Short mmCIF file of C-alpha atoms in Angstrom, two decimals:
data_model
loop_
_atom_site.label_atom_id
_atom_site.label_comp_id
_atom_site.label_asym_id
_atom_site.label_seq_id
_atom_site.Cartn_x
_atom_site.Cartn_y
_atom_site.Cartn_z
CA UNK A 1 0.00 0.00 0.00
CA UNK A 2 1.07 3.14 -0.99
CA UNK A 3 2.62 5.88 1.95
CA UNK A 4 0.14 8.36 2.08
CA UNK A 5 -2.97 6.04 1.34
CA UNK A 6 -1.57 4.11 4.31
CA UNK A 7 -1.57 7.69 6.48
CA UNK A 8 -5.02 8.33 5.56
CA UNK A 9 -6.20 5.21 6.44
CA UNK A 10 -4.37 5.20 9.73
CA UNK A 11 -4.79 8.75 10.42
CA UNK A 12 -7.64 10.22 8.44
CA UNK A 13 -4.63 12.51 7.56
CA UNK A 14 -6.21 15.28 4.93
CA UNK A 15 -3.91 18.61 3.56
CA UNK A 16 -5.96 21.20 5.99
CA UNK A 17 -6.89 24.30 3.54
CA UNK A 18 -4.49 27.01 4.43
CA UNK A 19 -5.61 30.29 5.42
CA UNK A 20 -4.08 34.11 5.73
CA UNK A 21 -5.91 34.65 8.46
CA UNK A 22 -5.87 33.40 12.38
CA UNK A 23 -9.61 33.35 12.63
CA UNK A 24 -10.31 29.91 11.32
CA UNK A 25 -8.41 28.77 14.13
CA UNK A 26 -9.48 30.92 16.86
CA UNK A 27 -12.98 29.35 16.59
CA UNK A 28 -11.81 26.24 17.33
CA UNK A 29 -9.46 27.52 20.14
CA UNK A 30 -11.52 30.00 21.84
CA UNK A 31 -9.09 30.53 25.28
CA UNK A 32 -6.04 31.09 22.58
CA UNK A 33 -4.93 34.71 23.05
CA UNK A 34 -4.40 35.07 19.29
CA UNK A 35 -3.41 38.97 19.92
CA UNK A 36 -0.12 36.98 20.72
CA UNK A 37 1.45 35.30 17.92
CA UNK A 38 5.07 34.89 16.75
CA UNK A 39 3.20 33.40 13.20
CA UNK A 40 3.93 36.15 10.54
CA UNK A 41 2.67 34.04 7.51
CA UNK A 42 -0.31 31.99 8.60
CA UNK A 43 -0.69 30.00 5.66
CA UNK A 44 1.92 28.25 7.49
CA UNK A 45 -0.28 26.89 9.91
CA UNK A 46 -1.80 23.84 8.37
CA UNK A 47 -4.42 21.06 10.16
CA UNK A 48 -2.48 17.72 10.33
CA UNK A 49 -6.52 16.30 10.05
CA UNK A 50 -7.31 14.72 13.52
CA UNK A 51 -8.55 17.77 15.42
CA UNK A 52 -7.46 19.26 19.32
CA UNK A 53 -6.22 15.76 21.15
CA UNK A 54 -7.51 13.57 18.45
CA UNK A 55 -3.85 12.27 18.87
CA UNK A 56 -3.92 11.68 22.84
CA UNK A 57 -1.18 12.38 24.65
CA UNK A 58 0.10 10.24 27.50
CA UNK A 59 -0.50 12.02 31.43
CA UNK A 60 0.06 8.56 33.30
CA UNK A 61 3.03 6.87 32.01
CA UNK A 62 3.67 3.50 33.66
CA UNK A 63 6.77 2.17 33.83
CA UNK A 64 8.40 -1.65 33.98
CA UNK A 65 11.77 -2.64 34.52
CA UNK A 66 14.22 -3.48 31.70
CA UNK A 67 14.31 -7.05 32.61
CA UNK A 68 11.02 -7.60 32.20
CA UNK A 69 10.29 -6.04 28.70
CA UNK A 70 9.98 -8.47 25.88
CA UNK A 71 8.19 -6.63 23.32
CA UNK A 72 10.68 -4.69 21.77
CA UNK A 73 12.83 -6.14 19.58
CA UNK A 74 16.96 -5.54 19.15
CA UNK A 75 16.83 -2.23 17.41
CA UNK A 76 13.67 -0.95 17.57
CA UNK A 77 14.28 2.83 18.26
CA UNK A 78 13.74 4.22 22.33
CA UNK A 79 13.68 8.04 23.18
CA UNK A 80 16.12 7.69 26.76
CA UNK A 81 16.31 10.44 28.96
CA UNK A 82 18.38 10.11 32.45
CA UNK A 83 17.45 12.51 35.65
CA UNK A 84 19.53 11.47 38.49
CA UNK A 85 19.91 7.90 39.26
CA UNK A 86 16.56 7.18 36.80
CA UNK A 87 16.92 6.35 33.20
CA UNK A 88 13.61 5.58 31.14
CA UNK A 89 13.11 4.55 27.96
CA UNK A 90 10.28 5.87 25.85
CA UNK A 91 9.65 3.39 22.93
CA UNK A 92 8.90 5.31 19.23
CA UNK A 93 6.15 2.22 18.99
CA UNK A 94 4.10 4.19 21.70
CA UNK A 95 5.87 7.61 20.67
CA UNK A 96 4.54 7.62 17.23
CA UNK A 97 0.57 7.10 18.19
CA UNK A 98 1.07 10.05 20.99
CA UNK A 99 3.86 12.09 20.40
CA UNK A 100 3.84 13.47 23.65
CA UNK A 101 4.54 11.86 26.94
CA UNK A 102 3.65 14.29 29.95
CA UNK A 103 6.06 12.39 32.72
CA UNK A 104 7.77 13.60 36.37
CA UNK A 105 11.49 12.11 36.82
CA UNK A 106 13.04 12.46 39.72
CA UNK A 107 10.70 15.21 40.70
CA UNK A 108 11.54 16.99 37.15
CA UNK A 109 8.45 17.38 35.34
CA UNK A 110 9.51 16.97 32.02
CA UNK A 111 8.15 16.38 28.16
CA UNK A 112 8.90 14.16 26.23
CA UNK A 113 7.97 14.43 22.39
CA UNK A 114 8.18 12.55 18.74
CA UNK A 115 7.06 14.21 15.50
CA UNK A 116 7.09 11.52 12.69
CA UNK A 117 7.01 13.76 9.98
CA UNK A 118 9.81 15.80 11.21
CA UNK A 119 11.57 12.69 13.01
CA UNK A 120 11.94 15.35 15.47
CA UNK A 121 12.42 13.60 19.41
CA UNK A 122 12.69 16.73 21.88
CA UNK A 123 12.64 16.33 25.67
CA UNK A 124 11.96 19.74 27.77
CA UNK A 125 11.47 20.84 31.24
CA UNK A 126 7.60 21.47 31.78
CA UNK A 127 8.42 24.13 33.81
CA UNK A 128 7.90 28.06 33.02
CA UNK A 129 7.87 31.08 34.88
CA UNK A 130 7.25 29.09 37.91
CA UNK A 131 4.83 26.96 36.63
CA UNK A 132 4.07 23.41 35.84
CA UNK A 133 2.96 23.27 32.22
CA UNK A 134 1.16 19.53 30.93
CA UNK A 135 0.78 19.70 27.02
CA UNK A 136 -1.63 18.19 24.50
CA UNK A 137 -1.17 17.42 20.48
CA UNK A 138 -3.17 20.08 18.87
CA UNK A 139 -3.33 18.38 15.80
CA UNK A 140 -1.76 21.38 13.90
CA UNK A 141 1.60 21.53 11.55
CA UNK A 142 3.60 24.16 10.65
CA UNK A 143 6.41 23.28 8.34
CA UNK A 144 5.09 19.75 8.44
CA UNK A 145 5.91 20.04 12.55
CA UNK A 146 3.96 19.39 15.27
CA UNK A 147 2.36 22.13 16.93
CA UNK A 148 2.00 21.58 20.52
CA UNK A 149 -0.34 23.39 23.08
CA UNK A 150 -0.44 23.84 27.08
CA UNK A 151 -3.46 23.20 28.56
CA UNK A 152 -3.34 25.92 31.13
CA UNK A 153 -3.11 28.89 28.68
CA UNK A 154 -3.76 26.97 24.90
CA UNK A 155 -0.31 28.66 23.71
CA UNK A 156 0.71 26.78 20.73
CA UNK A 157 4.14 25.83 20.71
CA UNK A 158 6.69 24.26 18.31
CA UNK A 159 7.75 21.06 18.78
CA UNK A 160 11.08 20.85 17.09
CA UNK A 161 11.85 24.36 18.89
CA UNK A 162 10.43 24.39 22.22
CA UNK A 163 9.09 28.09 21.49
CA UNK A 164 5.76 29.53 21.96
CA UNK A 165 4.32 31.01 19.02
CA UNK A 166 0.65 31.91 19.47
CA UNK A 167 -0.62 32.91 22.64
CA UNK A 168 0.27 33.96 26.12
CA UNK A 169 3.68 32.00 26.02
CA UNK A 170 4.63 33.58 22.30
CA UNK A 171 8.55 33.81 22.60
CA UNK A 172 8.51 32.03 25.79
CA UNK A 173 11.44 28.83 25.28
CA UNK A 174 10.86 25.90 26.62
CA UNK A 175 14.85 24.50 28.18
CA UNK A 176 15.68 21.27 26.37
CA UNK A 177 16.91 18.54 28.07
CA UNK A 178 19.14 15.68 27.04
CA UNK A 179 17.24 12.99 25.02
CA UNK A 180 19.12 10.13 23.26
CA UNK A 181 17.44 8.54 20.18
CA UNK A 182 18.74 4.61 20.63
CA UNK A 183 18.34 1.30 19.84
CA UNK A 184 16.88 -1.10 22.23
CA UNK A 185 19.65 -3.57 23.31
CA UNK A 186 21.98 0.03 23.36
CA UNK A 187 19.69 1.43 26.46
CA UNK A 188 19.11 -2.10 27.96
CA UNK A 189 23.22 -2.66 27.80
CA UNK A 190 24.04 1.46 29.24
CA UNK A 191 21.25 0.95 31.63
CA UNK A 192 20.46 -2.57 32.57
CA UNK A 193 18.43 -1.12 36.03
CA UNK A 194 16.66 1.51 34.18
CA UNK A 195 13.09 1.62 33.43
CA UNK A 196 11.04 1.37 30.34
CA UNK A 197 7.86 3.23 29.58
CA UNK A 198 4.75 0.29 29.41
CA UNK A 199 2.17 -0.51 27.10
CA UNK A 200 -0.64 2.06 27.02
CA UNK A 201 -4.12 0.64 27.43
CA UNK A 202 -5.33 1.71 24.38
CA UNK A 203 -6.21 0.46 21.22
CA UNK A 204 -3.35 1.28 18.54
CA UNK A 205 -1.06 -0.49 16.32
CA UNK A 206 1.99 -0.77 18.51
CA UNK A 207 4.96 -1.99 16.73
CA UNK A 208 3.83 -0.97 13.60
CA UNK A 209 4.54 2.19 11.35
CA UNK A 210 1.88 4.28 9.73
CA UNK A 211 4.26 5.73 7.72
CA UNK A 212 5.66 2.86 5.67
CA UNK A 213 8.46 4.12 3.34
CA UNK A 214 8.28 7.70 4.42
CA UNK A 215 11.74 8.55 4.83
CA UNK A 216 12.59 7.53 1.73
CA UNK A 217 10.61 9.84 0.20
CA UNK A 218 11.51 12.62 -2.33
CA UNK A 219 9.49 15.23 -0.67
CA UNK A 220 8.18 15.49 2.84
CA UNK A 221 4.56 15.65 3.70
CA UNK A 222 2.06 18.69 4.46
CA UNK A 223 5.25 20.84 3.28
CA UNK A 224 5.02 24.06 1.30
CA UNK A 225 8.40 25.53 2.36
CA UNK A 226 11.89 25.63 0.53
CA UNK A 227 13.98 23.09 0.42
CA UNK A 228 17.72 22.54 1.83
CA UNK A 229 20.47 23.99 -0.03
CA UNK A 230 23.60 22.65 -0.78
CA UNK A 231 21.80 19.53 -2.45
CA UNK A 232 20.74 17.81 0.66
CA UNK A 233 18.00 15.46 0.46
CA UNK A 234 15.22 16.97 2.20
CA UNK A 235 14.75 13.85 4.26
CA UNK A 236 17.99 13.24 5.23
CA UNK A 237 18.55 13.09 8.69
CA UNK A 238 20.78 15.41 10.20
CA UNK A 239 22.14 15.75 14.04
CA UNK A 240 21.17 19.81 15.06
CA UNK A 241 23.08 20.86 18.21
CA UNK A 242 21.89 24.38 18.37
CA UNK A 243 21.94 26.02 15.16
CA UNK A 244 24.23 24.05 13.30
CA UNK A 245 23.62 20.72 11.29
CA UNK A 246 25.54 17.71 10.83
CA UNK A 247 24.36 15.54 8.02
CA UNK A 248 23.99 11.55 9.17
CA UNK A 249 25.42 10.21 6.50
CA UNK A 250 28.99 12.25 6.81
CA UNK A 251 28.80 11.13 10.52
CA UNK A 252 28.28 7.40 9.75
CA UNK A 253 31.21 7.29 7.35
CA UNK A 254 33.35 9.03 10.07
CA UNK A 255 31.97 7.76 13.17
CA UNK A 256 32.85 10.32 15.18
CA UNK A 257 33.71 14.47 14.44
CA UNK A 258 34.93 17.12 16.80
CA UNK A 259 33.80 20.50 15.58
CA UNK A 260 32.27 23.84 16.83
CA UNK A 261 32.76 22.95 20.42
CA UNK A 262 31.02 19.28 20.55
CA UNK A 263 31.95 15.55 19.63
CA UNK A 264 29.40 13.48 17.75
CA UNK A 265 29.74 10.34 17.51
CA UNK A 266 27.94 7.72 15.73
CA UNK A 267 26.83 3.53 16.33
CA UNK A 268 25.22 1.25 14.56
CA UNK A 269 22.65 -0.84 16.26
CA UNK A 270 19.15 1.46 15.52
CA UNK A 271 16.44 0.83 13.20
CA UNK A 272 14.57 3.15 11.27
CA UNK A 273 11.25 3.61 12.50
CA UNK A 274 9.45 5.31 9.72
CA UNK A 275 11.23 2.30 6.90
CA UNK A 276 9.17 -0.51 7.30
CA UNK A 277 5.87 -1.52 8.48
CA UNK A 278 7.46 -3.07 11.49
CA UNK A 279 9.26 -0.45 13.57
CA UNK A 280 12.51 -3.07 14.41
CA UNK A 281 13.11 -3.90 10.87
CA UNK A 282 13.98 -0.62 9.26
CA UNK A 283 16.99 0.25 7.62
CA UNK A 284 20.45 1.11 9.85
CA UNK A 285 20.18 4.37 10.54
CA UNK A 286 22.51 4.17 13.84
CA UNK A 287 22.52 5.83 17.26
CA UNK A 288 24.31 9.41 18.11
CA UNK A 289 25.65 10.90 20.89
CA UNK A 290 26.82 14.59 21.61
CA UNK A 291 29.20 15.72 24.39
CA UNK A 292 30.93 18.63 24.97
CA UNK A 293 34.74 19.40 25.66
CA UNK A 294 33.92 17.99 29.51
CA UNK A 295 32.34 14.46 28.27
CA UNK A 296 28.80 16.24 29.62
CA UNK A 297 25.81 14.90 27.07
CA UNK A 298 24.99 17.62 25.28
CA UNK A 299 20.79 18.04 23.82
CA UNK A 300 20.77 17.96 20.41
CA UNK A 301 17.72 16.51 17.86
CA UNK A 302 18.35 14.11 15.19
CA UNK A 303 15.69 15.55 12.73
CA UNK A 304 15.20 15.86 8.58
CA UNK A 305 17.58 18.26 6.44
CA UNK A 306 14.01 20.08 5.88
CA UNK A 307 12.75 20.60 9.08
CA UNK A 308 16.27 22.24 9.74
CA UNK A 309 16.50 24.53 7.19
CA UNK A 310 12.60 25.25 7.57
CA UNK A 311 13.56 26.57 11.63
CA UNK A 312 17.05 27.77 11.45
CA UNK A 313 17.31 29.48 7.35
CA UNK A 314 20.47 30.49 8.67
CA UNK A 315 21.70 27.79 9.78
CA UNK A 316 25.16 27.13 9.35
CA UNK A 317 25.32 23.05 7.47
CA UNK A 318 28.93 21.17 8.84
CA UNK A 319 29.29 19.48 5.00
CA UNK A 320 32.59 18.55 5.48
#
């Protein structure tokens, strides 16, 4: 079956008609302070086709302990995050039916969150000004991104950024923390006590992906922006620590670069999870890490070559 059949089908996915103005969405989103908006162009703002939580975020993460997950299969791709003496593993398989996992490590309130279309996985404090934020999918894009939303002022915010953009949080940056995109047997052998997000009791297609073939696509989907320069492939994926971009495949053929004040380095042992229908079986698309001059993990986002450009125009692109 054919990729974007398959996302209809799966999704009820349908291009949402574009509009110059903010008052198609302030209907739907009537406690949005729309006065407030870092959107200059809102034809960017597109609807992804489920509506406000039609993609359900998790709020109760449960948790089981490494030993006693058999599920998940070799290198079947886990968000980690460490806080502490507590490392948890968020699967993609649950990541990619809820994109957002509201979760407290440690006493950290923290976010963590997967946009398939971007391949974006950011983790950020919840915290702001003081307050304890809890967020919900809004079922939004803008440059084929997720657009999250707080539930205790309905600020939108972007997901591959961590910024507000419309509302009473506009400009207002989330602080990212350190999330490692791995394989499965890579967390279980770094952190054979640590913890791994369960099986949420609802009725989705874990293990599979909805997006069969999708990064090997020409052009990415629900995208009307410009495309990399340089002749990257838009959906190449690239390692972004801050507003530079490494390109994946200059990393794998290296294995490891020290440049700008960071070492990347790459291992194989991680599937693709938007290849093949089953999340485990994708393509080798290996496992990064980023430290800084002190060995201290550095957060970083391993996202597509469009989504980049798309967020940081001037970004500067570490080509060789």
């Amino acid at each position: 079956m054919r990729l974007f059949t398959l996302l209809i089908l799966c999704f009820g996915l349908a291009v949402g008609a574009a509009t110059a103005e903010p008052s198609q969405w302030s209907r739907a989103w009537p406690d949005t302070d729309f006065s407030r908006t870092a959107v200059a162009d809102w034809s960017e703002i597109m609807s992804g086709g489920p509506g406000k939580d039609g993609i359900p975020a998790i709020d109760t993460p449960t948790f089981i302990s490494v030993s006693d997950e058999t599920r998940l299969s070799p290198r079947e791709a886990v968000l980690s995050v460490t806080i502490g003496n507590t490392s948890r593993a968020y699967p993609i398989r649950y990541l990619m039916w809820h994109e957002i996992v509201n979760d407290t490590i440690e006493g950290q309130p923290v976010a963590v969150t997967f946009c398939p279309l971007c391949n974006s996985a950011m983790v950020f404090d919840r915290r702001v000004d003081g307050d304890v934020l809890s967020f919900g999918v809004s079922g939004l894009l803008r440059h084929s991104d997720m657009v999250m939303y707080d539930r205790e002022t309905e600020s939108w915010w972007q997901q591959a950024i961590g910024e507000g953009i419309v509302g009473h949080h506009t400009g207002t940056e989330l602080t990212p923390l350190v999330g490692l995109m791995q394989g499965w047997d890579q967390f279980k052998a770094e952190y054979p006590d640590g913890e791994v997000m369960d099986e949420p009791n609802l009725p989705r297609r874990y293990g599979q992906n909805p997006y069969v073939n999708y990064d090997s696509s020409r052009r990415p989907f629900l995208f009307n922006g410009e495309m990399p320069p340089h002749n990257v492939p838009p959906l190449l994926r690239v390692v972004r620590v801050g507003d530079r971009a490494w390109p994946m495949d200059r990393l794998a053929k290296l294995g490891a670069v020290t440049e700008a004040g960071v070492t990347i380095t790459w291992a194989r042992g991680q599937a693709s999870a938007l290849d093949t229908n089953s999340l485990g079986q994708g393509r080798e698309v290996g496992s990064i890490r980023v430290t800084d001059d002190t060995g201290q993990d550095v957060p970083h986002d391993v996202l597509f070559a469009f989504a980049f450009h798309a967020f940081y125009p001037t970004g500067t692109w570490m080509l060789d």
